[in-house]
Tab-separated table of N, CA and C in Angstrom:
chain	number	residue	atom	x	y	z
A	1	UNK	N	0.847	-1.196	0.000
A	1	UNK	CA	0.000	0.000	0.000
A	1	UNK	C	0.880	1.242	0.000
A	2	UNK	N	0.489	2.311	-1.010
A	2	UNK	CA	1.582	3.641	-0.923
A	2	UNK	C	0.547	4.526	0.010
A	3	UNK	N	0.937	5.624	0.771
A	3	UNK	CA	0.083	5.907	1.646
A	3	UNK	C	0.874	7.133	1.022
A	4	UNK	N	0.133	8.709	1.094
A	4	UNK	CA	0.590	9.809	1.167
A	4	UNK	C	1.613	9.895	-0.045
A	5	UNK	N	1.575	9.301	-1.100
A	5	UNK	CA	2.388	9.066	-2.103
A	5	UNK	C	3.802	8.826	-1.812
A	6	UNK	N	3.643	8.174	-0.647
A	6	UNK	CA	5.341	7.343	-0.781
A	6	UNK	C	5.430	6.290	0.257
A	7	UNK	N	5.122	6.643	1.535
A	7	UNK	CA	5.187	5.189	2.148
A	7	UNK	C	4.627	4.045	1.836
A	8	UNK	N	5.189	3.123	1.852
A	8	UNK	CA	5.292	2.148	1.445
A	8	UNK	C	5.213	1.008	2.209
A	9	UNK	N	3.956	0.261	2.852
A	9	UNK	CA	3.877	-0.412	3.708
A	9	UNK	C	3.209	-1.835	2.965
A	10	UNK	N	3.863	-2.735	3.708
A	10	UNK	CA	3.676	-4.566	3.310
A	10	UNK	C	2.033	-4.567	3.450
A	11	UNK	N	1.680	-5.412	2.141
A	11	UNK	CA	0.420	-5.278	1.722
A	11	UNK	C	0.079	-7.068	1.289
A	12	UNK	N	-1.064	-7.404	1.265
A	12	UNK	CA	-1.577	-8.940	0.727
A	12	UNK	C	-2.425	-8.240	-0.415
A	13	UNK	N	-2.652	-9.064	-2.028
A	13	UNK	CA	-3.597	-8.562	-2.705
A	13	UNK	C	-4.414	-9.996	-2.923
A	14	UNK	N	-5.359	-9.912	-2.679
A	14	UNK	CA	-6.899	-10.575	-2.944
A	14	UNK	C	-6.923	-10.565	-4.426
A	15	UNK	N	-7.091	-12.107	-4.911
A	15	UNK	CA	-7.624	-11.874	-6.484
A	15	UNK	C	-9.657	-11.787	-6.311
A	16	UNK	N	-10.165	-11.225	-7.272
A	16	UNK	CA	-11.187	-10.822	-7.297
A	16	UNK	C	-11.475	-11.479	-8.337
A	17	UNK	N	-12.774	-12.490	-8.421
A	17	UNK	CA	-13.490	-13.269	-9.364
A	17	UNK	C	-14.276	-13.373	-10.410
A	18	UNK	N	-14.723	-13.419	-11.094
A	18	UNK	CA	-16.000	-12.768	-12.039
A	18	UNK	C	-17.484	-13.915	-11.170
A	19	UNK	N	-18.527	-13.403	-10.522
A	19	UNK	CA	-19.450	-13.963	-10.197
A	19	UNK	C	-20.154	-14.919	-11.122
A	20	UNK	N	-19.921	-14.517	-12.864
A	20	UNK	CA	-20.538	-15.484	-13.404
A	20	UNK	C	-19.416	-16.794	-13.834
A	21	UNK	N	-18.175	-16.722	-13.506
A	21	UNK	CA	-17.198	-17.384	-13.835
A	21	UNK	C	-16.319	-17.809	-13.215
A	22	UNK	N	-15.969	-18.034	-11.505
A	22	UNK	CA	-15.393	-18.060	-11.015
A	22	UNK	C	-13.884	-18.533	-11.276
A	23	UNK	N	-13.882	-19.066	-12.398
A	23	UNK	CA	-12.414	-19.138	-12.777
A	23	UNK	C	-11.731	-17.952	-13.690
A	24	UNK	N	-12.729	-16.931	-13.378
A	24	UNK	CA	-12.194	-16.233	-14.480
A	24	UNK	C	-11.653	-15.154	-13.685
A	25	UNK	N	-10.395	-14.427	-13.185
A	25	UNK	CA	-9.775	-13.698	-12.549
A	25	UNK	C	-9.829	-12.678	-12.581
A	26	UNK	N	-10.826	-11.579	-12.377
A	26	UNK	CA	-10.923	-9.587	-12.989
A	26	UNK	C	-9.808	-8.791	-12.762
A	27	UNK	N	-9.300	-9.200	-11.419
A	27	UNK	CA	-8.452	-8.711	-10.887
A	27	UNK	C	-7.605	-8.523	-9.395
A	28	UNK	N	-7.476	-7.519	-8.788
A	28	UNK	CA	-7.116	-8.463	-7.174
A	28	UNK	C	-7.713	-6.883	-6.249
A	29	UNK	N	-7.780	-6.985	-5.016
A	29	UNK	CA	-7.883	-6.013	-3.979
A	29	UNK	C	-6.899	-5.586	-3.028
A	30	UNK	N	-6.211	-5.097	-2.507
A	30	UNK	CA	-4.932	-4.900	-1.262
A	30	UNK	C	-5.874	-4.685	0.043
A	31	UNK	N	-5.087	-5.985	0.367
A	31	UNK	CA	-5.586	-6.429	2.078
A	31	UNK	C	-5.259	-5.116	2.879
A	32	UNK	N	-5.718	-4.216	3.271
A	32	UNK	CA	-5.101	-3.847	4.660
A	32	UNK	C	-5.367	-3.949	6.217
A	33	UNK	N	-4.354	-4.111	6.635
A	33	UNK	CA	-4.255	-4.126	7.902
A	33	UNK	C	-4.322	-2.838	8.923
A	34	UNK	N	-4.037	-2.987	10.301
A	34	UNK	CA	-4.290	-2.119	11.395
A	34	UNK	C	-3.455	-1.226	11.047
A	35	UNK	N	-1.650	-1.530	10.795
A	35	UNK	CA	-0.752	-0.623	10.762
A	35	UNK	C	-0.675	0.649	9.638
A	36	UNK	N	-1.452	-0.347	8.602
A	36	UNK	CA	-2.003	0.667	7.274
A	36	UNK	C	-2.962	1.142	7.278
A	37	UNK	N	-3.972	0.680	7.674
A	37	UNK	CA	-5.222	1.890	7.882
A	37	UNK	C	-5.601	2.811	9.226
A	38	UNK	N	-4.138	3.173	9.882
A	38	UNK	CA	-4.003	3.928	10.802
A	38	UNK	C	-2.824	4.975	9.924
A	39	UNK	N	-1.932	4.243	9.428
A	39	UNK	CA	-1.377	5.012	8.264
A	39	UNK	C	-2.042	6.240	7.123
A	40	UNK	N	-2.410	5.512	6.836
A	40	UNK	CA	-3.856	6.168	5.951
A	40	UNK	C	-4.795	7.259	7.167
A	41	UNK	N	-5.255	6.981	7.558
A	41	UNK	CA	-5.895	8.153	8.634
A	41	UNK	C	-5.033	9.167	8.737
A	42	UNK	N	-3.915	8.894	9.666
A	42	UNK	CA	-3.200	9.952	10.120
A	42	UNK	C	-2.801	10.806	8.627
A	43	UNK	N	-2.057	10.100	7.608
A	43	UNK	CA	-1.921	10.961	6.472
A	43	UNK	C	-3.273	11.835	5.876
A	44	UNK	N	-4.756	11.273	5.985
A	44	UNK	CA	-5.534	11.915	5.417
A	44	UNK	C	-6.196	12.869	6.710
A	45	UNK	N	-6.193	12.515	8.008
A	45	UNK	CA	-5.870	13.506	8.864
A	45	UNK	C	-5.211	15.178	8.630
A	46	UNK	N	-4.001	14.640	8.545
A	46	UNK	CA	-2.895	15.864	8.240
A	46	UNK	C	-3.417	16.362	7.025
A	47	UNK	N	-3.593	15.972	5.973
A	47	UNK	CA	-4.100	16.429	4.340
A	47	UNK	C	-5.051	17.232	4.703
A	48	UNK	N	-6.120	16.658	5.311
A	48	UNK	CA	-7.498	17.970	5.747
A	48	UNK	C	-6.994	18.869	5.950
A	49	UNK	N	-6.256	19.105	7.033
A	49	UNK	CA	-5.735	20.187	7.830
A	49	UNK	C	-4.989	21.727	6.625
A	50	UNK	N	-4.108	21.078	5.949
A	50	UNK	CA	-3.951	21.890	4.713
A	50	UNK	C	-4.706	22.111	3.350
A	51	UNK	N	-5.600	20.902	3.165
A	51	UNK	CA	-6.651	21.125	2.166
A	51	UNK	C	-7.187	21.984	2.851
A	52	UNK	N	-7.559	22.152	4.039
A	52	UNK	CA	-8.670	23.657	4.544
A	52	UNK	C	-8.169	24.589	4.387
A	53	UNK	N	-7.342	24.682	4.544
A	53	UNK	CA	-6.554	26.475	4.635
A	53	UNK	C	-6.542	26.903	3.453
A	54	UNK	N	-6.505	25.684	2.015
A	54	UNK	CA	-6.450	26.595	0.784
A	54	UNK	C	-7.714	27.216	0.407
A	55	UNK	N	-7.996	28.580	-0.415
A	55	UNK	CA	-9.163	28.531	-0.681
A	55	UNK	C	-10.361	28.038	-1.653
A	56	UNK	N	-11.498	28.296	-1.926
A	56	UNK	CA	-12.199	27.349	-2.298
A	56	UNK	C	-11.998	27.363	-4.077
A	57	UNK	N	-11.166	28.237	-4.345
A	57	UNK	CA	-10.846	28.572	-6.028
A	57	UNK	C	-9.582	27.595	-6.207
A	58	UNK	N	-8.505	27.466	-4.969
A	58	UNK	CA	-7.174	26.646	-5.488
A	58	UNK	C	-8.196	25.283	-5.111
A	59	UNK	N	-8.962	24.851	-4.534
A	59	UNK	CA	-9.499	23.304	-4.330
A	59	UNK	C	-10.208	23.196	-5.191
A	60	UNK	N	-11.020	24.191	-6.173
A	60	UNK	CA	-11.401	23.936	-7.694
A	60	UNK	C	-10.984	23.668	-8.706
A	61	UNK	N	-9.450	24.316	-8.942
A	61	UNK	CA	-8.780	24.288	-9.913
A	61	UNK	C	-7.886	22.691	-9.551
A	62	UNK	N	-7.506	22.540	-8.141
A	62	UNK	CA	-7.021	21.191	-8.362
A	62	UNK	C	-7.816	20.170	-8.202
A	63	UNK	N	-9.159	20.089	-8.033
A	63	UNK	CA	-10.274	19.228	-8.029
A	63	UNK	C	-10.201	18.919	-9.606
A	64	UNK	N	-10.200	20.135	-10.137
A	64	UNK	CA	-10.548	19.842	-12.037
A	64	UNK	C	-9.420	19.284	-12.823
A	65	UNK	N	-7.867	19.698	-12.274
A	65	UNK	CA	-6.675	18.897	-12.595
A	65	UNK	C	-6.771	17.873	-12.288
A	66	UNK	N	-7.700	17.354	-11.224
A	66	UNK	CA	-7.404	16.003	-11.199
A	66	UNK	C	-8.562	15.059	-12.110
A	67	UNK	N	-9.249	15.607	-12.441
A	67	UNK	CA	-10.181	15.077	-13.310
A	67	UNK	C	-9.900	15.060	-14.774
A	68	UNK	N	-9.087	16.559	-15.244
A	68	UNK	CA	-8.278	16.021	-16.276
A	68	UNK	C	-7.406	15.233	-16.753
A	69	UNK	N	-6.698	14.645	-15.380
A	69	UNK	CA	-5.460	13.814	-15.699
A	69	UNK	C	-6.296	12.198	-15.641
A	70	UNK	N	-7.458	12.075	-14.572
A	70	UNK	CA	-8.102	10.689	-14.627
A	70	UNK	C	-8.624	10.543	-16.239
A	71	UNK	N	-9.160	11.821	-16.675
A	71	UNK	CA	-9.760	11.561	-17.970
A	71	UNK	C	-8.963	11.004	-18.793
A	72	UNK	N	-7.919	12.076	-19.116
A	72	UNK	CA	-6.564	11.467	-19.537
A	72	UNK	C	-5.915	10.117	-20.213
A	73	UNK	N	-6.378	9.309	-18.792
A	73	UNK	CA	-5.809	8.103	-18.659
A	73	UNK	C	-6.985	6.942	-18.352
A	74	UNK	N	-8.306	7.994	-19.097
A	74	UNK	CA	-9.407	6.762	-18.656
A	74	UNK	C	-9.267	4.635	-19.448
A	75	UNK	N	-8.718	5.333	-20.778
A	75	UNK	CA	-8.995	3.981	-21.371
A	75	UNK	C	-7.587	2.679	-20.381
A	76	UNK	N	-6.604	3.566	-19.737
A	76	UNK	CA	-5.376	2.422	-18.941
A	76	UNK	C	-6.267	2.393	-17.802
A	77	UNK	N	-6.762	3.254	-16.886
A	77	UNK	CA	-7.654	2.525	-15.876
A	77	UNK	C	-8.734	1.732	-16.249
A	78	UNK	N	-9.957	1.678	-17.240
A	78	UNK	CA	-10.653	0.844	-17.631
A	78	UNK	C	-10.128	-0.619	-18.199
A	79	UNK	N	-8.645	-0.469	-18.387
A	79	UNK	CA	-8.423	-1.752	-19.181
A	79	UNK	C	-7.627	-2.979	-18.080
């Protein structure tokens, strides 16, 4: 699991099934655990704290950068 775009904590991934096919593999999930989803908090903790202070025009403009770059790259996440 990358947490906060860099830590890097030991992860299990779950393969994920197709319900009509069970042999057929879609893809997998990342297990987390206590140490990582306390990880994750505290980083998205701290993130609030400076996402608030910016104002509501810089959390628009990078709300919409980030929608351009998912768009971007919709057909590698769909595939």
């Amino acid at each position: 699991s990358i947490i906060a775009g860099g830590s890097v904590l030991p992860s299990t991934v779950r393969a994920v099934f197709s319900p009509a096919d069970l042999r057929d593999a879609l893809g997998g999930v990342t297990l987390a655990g206590l140490e990582t989803v306390d990880a994750a908090f505290k980083s998205a903790c701290a993130g609030f704290e400076s996402w608030s202070a910016l104002s509501a025009e810089v959390r628009a403009e990078a709300l919409q950068r980030s929608a351009d770059l998912l768009e971007a790259r919709r057909d590698e996440f769909m595939s």
